[in-house]
XYZ file of C-alpha atoms in Angstrom:
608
model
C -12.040 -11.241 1.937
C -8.973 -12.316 4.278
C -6.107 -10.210 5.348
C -3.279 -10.506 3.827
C -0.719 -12.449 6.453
C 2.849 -9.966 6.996
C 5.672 -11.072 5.577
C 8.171 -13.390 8.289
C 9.520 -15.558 5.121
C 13.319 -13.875 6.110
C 16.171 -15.987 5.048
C 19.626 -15.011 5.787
C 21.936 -17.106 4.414
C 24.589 -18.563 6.138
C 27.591 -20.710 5.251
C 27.630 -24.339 5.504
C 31.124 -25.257 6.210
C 34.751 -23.705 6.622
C 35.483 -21.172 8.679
C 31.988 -18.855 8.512
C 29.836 -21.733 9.333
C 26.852 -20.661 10.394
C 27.697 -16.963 9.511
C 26.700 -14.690 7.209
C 29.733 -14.299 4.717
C 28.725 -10.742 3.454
C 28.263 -9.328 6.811
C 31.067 -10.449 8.209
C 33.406 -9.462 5.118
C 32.074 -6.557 4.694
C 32.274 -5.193 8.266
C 35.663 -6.357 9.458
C 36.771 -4.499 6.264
C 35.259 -1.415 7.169
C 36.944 -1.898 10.963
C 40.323 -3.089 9.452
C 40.553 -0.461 6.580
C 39.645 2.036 9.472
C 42.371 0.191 12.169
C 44.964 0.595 8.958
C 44.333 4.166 8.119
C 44.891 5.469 11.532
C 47.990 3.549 12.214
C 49.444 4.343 8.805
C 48.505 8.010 8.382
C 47.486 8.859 11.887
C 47.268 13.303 11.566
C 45.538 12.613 7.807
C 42.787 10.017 9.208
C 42.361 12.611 12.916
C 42.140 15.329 11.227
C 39.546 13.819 8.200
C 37.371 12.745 11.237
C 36.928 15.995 12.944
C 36.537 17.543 9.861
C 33.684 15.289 9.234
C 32.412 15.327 12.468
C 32.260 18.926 12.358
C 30.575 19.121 9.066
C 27.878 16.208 9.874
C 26.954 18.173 13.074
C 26.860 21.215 10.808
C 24.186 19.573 8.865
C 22.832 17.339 11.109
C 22.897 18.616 14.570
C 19.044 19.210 14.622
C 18.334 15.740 12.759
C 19.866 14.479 15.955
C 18.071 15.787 18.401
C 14.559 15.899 16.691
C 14.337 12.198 15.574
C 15.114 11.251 19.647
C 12.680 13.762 20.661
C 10.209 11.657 18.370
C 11.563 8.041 19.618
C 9.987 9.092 22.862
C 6.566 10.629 21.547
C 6.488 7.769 19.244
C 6.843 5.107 22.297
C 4.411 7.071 24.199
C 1.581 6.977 21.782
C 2.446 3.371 21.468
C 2.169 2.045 25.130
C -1.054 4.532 25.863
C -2.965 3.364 22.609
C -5.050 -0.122 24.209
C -4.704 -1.664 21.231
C -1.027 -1.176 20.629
C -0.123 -1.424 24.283
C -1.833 -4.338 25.317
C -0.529 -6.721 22.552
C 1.792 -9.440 24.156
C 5.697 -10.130 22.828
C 5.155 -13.791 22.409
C 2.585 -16.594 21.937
C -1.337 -15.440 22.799
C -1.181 -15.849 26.726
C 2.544 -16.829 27.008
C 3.892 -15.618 30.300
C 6.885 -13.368 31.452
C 10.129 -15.423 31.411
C 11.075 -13.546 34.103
C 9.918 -12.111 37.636
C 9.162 -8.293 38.143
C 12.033 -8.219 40.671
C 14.967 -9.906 38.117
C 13.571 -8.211 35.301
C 14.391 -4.636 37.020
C 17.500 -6.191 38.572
C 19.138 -7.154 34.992
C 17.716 -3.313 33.544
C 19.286 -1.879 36.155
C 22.300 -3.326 35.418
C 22.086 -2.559 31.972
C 21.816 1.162 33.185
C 24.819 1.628 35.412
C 27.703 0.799 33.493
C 30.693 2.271 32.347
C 28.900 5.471 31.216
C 27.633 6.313 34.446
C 31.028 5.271 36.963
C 32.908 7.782 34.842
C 30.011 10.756 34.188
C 28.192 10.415 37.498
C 30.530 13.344 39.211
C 31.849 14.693 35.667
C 28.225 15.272 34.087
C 26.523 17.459 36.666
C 29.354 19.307 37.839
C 30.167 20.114 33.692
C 27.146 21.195 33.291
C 26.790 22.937 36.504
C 29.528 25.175 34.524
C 28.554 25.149 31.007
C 24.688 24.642 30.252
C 22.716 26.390 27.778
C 21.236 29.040 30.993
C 25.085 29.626 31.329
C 25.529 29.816 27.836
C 22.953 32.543 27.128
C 23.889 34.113 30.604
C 21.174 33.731 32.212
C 22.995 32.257 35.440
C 26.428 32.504 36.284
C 28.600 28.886 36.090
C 29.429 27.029 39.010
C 27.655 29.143 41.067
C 24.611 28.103 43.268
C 21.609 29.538 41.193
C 23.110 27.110 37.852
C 22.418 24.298 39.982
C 18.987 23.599 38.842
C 20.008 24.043 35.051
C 22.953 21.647 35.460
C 20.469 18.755 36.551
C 17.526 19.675 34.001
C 20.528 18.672 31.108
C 21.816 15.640 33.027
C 18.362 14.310 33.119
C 17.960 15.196 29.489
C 21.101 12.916 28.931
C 20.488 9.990 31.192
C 17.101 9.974 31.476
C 13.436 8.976 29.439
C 15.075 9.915 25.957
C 18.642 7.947 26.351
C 16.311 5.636 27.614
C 13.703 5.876 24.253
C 16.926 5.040 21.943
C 17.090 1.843 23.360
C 13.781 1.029 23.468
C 13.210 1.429 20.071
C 15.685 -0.342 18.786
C 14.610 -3.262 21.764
C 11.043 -3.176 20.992
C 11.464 -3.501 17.420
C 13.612 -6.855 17.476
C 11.739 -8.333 20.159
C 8.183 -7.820 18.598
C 9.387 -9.560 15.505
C 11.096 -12.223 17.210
C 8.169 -13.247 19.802
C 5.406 -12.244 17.911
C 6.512 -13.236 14.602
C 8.917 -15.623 15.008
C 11.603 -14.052 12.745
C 14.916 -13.781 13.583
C 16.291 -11.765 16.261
C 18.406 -9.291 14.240
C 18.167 -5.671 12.307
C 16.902 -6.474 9.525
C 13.916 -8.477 11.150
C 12.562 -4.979 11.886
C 12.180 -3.509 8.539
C 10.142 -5.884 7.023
C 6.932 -4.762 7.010
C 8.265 -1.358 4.651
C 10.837 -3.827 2.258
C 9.614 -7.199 2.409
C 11.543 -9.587 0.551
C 14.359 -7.079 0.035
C 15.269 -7.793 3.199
C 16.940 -11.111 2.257
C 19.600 -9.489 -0.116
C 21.702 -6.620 -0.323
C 19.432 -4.396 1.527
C 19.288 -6.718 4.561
C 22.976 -7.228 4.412
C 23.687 -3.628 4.594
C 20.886 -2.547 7.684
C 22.702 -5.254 9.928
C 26.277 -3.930 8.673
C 25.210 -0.764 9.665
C 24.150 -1.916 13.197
C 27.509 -4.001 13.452
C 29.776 -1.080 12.843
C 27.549 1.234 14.993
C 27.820 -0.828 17.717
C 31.524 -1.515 17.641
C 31.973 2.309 17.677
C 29.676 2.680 20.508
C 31.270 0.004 22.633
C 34.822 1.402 21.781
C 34.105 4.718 23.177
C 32.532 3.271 26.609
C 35.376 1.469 26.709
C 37.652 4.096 25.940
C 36.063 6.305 28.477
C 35.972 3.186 30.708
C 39.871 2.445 30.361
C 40.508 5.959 31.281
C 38.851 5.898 34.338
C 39.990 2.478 35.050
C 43.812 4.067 34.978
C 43.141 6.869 37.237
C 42.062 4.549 39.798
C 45.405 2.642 39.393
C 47.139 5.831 39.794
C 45.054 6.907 42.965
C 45.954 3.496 44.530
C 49.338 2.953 43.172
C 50.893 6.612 42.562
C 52.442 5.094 39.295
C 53.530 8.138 37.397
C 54.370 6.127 33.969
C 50.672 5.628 33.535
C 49.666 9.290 34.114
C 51.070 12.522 31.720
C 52.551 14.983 34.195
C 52.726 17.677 32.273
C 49.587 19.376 32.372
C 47.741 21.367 35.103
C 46.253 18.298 36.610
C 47.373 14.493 35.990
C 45.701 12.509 32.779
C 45.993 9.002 31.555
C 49.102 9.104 29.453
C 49.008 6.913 26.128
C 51.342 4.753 27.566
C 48.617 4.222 30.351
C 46.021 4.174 27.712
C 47.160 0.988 25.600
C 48.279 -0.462 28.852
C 44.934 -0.591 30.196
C 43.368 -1.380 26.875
C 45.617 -4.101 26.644
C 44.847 -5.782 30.560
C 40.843 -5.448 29.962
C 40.213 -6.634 26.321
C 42.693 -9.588 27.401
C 40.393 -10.474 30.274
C 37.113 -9.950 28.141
C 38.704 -12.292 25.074
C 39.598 -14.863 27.788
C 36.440 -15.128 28.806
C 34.972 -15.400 25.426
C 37.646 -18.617 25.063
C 37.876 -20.004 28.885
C 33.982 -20.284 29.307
C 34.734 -17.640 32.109
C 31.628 -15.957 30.959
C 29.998 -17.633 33.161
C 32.032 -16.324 36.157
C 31.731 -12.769 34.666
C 27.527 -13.470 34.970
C 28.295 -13.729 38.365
C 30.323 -10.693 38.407
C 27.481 -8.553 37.263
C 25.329 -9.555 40.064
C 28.561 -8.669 42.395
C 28.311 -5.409 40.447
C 25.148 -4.226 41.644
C 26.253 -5.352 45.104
C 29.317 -3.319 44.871
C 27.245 -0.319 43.263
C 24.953 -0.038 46.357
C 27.879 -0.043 48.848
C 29.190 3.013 46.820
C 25.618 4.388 46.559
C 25.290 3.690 50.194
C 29.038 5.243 51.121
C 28.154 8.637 48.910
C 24.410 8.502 51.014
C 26.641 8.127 54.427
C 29.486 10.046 53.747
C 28.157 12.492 51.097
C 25.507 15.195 51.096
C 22.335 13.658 50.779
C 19.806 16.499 51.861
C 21.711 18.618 49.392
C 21.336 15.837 47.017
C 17.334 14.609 47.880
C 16.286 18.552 47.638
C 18.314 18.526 44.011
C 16.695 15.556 43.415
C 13.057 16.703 44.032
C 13.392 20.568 42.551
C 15.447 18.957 39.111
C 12.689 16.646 38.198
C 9.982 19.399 38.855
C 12.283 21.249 36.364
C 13.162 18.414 33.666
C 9.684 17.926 33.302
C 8.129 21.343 32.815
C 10.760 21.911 30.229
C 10.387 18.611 28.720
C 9.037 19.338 25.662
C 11.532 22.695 24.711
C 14.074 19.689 25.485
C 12.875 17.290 23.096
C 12.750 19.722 20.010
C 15.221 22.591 20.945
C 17.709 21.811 18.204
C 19.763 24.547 16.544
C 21.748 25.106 13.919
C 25.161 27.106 13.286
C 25.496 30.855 12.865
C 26.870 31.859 9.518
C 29.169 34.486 9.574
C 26.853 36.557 7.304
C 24.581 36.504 9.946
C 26.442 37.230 12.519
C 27.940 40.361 11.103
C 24.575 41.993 9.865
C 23.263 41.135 13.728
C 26.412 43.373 14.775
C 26.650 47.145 15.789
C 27.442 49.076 13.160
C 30.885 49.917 15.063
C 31.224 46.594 15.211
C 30.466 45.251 11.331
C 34.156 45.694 9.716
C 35.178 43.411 12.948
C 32.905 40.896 12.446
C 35.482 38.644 11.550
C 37.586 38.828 14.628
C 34.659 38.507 16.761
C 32.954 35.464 15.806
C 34.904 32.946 17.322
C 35.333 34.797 20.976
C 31.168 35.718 20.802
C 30.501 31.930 19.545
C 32.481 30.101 21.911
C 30.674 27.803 23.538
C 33.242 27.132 26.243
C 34.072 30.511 27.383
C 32.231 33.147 28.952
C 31.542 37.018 28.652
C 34.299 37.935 30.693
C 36.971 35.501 28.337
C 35.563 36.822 25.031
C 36.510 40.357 26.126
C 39.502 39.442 27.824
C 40.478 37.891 24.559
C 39.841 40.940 22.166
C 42.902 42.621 20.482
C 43.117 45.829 18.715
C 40.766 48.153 17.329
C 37.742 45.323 18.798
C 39.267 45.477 22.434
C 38.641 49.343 22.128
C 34.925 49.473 21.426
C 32.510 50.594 24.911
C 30.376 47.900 27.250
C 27.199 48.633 25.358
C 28.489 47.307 21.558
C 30.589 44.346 23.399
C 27.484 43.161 25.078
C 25.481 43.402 21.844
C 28.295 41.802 20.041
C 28.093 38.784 22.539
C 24.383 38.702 22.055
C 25.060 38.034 18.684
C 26.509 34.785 19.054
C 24.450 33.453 21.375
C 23.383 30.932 18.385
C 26.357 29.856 17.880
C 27.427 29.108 21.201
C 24.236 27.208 21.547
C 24.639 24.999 18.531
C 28.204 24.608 19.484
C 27.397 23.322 23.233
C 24.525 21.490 22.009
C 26.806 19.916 19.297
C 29.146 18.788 22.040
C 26.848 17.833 24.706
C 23.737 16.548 23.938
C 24.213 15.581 20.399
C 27.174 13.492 21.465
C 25.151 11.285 23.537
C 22.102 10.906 21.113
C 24.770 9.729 18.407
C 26.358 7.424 21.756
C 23.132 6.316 22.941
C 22.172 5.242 19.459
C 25.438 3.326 18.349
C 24.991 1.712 21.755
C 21.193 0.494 20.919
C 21.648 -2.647 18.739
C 23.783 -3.689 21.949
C 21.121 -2.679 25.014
C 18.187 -3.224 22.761
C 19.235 -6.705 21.797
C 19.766 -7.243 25.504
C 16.349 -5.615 26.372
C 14.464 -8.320 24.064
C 16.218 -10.805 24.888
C 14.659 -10.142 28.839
C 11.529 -9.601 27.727
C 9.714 -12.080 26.310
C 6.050 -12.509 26.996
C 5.582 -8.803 28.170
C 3.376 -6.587 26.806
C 4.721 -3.761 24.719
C 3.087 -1.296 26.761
C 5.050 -2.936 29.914
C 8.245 -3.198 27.867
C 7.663 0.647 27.140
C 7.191 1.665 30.670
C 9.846 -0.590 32.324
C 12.590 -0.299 30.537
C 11.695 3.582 29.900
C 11.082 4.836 33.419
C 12.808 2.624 35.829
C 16.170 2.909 34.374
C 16.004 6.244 33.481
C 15.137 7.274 37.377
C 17.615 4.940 38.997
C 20.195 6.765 36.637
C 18.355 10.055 37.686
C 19.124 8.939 41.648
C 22.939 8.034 40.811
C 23.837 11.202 39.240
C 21.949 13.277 42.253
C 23.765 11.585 45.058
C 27.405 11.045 44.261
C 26.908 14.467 41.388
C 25.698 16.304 44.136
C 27.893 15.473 46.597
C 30.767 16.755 44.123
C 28.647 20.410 43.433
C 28.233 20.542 47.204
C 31.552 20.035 48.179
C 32.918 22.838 45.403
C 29.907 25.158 47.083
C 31.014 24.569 50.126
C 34.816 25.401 49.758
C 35.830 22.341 50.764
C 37.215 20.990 47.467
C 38.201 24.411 46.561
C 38.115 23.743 42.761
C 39.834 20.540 42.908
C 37.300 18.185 41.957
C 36.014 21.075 39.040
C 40.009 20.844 37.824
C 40.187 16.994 37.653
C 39.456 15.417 34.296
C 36.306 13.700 33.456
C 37.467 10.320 34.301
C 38.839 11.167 37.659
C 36.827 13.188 39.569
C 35.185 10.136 41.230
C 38.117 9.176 42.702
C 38.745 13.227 43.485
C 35.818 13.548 44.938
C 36.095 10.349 47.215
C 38.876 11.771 48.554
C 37.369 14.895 49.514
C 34.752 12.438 51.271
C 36.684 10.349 53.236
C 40.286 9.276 53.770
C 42.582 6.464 55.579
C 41.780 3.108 54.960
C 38.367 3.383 53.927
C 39.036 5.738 50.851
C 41.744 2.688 49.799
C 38.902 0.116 50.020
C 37.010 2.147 48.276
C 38.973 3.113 45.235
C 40.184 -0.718 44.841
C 36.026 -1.337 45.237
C 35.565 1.537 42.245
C 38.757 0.360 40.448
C 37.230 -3.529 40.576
C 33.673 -1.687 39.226
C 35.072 -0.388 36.084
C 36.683 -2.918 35.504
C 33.877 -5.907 35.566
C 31.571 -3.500 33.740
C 34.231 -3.229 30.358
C 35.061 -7.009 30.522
C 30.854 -7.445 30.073
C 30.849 -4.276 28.194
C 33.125 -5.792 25.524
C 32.250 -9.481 25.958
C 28.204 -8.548 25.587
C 29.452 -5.749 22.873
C 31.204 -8.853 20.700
C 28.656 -11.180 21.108
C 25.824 -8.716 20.092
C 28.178 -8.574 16.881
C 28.384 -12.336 16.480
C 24.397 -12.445 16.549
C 23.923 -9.981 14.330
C 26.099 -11.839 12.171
C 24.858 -15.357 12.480
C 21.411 -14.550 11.652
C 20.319 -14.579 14.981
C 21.957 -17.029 16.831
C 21.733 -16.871 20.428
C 25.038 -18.756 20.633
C 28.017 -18.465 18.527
C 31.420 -19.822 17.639
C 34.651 -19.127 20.145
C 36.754 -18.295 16.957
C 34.681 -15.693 15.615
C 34.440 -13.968 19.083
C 38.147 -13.704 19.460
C 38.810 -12.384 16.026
C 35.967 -9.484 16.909
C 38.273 -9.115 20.275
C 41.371 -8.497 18.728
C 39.475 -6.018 16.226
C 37.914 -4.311 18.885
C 41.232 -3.723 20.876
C 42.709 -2.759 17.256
C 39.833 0.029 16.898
C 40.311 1.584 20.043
C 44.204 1.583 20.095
C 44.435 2.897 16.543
C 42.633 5.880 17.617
C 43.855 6.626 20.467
C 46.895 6.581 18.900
C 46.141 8.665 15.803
C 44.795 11.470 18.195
C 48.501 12.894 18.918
C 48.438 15.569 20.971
C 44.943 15.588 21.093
C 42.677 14.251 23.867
C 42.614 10.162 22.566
C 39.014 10.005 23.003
C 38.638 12.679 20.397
C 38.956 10.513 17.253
C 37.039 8.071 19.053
C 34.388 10.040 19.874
C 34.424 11.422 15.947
C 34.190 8.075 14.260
C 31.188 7.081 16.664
C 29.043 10.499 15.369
C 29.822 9.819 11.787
C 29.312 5.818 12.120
C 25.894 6.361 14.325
C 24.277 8.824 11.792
C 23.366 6.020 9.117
C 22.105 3.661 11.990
C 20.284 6.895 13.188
C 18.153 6.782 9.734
C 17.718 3.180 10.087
C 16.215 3.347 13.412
C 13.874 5.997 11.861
C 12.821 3.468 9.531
C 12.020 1.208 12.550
C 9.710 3.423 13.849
C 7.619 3.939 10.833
C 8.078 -0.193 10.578
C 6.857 -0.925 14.102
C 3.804 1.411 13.905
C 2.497 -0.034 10.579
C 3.133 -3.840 12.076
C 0.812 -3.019 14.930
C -1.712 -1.218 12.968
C -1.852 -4.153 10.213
C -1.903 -6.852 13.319
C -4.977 -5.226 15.141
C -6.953 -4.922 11.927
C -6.183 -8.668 11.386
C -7.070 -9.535 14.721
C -10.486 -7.766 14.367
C -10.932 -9.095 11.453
C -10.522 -12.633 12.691
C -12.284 -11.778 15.509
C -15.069 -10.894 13.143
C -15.146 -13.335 10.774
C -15.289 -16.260 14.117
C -18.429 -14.380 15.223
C -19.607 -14.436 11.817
C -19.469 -18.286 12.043
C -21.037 -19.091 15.146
């Protein structure tokens, strides 16, 4: 009795002629609708389509918050199992005994490029020292923030964030298109992984709608690293140039002004779309090897300049720390506090105030000292003992709130972003084994990104500790305390160098971000072409630009990446089931292709 052979019989169908030619007309109909009907309803009803977002954010989180963070938890385990079973591990993407296509040394090289990008130029200073003042051990009140003993708490949640399971997203999105590609010869796109659960469903509607899903997740992800990216990439024209009509004066510190905003957005997805047309994308391949150049001179300035004993001994004690609390990390999810609950947790002094309580006690963003600072009335009358009971009450909601805003925020960021890095993952690793694919593009990223954030985060914590910065660098918004923090480092001519050298950084990583970001798009909707038509890459451009502008533009008064960052959470939660379903795919695949290999291996014995 034979095994039955898996299904690789996938046929997208593509258009002969006009102007979709080798594309798939339904995906590409269908998801430039969703992104102009999106564009359209921020620009024509800007505070309606905001304020619907954050709603829905809010409520999705509500609901979802712990789907979130225990389906990522279970990427990693899932990967784990994978690459230490020997007969899952061992099996080879590609043709029996087909070699790497790639050396060690470039394979690492392009991964590590992959890993410092736009994400970590603007959060490599912004993400230790915010959580060095809000982290869940501040939260409950454990340790004071900002002080020295939150330190070690602030690093165990940046390595949650950067490290093995923002790495595990990726993979399993990677390791899921490339094992069907090279080991099945299918083509290299979503739907290619869910084949062994739906079969021939795959070709119609169903098929259509998984790679939609990783289209539009992927154009949100790229549009809020670039949004983040533009940001930064304006406050380094600012701390070169001094122009003021790029920057809004008006607050406590300088930020990116709209103006600045669309300016930069403007400049960058010019570049990137010129590229697409020019053939300059060549010239920008070069640019990301000048990119890791350019990143070790600012590693190497930050070791030099900045404190690297404080930063090795963080180093050292964090990862200690990260992993002994791995696993709480990986499943820790909570959910919100109802008011109901809240109120029968209360004093009984405290009950008929419930109401007036629950937002100071579930902040997640102030502290002990705000919340009573901020009570009124008959509530800012009540003794120590019920106000520290009362606080003690909310400590769930100020952990689903922080958790919410923090780590959630880069699962759902980390996952819109996988059809891009996983696509680019595969695409590097043909004729590797999964177990290597597992373990390479796991750990090695994950503790170069683990070394970044340690040197030039620590050097920002250190100088704040020290007095030197003196709350400068903590004052600074997210996107410019690089560029704070530099200057806190060094001055004269080199600090000029080195902005321009940052400046030139972001910039090369969003032209690639977006170029790689469009053509990821293209491939998804080709079928699986490698290579794809000029046209089609311009149009995504221009509706990539579109995307981001709307939105920053329908934020108001708000922060501009907070619609952004809204419509990425709500568009990554469907691609968040999908890649769910990859999981469950990918483990049956491998279990049905060892039985059929010891079955053949059987059946060959039998016959000698």
């Amino acid at each position: 009795m034979s095994i039955k052979e898996p299904f690789t019989d996938l046929e997208i169908e593509t258009a002969d002629a006009g102007f979709y030619e080798n594309y798939s007309v339904p995906i590409a109909l269908i998801s430039k609708g969703i992104m102009v009907a999106l564009v359209l309803w921020a620009l024509v009803f800007p505070a309606n389509a905001t304020g619907t977002l954050g709603s829905l954010n809010g409520k999705l989180l509500e609901s979802f918050n712990s789907f979130y963070v225990i389906i990522v938890g279970l990427f990693f385990f899932f990967l784990a199992v994978v690459a230490l079973l020997p007969s899952t591990g061992k099996r080879i993407m590609g043709a029996p005994g087909e070699k790497p296509e790639f050396s060690n040394f470039s394979w690492f090289s392009m991964m590590f490029g992959a890993g410092l990008g736009v994400g970590l130029m603007v959060f490599a200073t912004a993400e230790p020292l915010g959580l060095w003042g809000s982290n869940p051990e501040v939260v409950s009140g454990a340790v004071p923030g900002n002080q020295p003993e939150a330190v070690q708490s602030a690093y165990r949640y940046t390595y949650l964030h950067y490290g093995f399971h923002a790495w595990a997203i990726y993979v399993v999105t990677g390791l899921s298109l490339a094992y069907y590609a090279y080991t099945r010869g299918m083509p290299l796109t979503i739907r290619s992984a869910l084949t062994p659960l739906f079969g021939r469903l795959m070709n119609g509607f169903l098929g259509h709608l998984v790679d939609v899903l990783g289209v539009v997740a992927t154009i949100l992800g790229v549009s809020v690293t670039i949004g983040y990216g533009i940001s930064q990439f304006v406050d380094g024209i600012y701390a070169i140039t001094g122009m003021t009509w790029i920057m809004d004066m008006g607050g406590e510190v300088p930020t990116p002004s709209k103006v600045g905003l669309i300016a930069g957005l403007v400049t960058i997805m010019s570049l990137s779309i010129l590229s697409a047309v020019s053939g300059v994308g060549r010239g920008v391949k070069y640019l990301s090897n000048l990119n890791l150049v350019l990143s070790i001179i600012l590693l190497g300035t930050f070791v030099v300049f900045g404190s690297f004993a404080f930063a090795m001994t963080t180093y050292g004690t964090a990862m200690v720390d990260y992993i002994l609390h791995f696993l709480s990390l990986s499943f820790g999810a909570y959910s919100p506090l109802s008011a109901e609950a809240f109120a029968s947790s209360l004093p009984a002094a405290a009950q008929p105030l419930a109401g007036d309580l629950m937002g100071g006690a579930t902040n997640a963003w102030g502290s002990y000292e705000g919340f009573k600072s901020g009570l009124t009335g008959a509530a800012a009358e009540l003794d120590e003992t019920t106000l520290t009971a009362i606080y003690a009450a909310g400590e769930q909601g100020r952990q689903f709130g922080w958790q919410a805003g923090w780590t959630t925020f880069y699962w759902a960021w980390w996952i819109a972003f996988s059809p891009f890095v996983g696509l680019f993952l595969a695409r590097i690793s043909k004729g590797r084994s999964v177990r290597e694919f597992i373990l390479g593009c796991v750990f090695a990223p994950a503790l170069v990104c683990f070394a970044w954030m340690t040197i030039l985060g620590g050097t920002s914590i250190d100088l704040e500790l020290a007095g030197v910065a003196d709350g400068a660098i903590i004052g600074a918004s997210n996107t410019n305390k690089l560029f704070v923090t530099l200057s806190y480092m060094i001055d004269g001519g080199l600090l000029s160098m080195l902005n321009v050298m940052c400046v030139v950084l972001v910039m090369t990583f969003l032209v690639t971000s977006a170029d790689s970001g469009i053509l990821v798009m293209n491939t998804i909707m080709s079928g699986g072409a490698e290579e794809t038509g000029i046209k089609h890459r311009i149009i995504w451009g221009l509706i990539l630009t579109a995307v981001i502008g709307a939105l920053i533009l329908a934020a108001g008064d708000n922060n501009p990446m907070d619609a952004l960052r809204a419509a990425m959470i709500i568009g990554a939660l469907p691609f968040t089931m999908v890649m769910g379903l990859m999981c469950i795919s990918l483990g049956k695949a491998l279990y049905r292709d060892g039985v059929r290999d010891n079955y053949d291996g059987a059946a060959q014995q039998a016959a000698e």
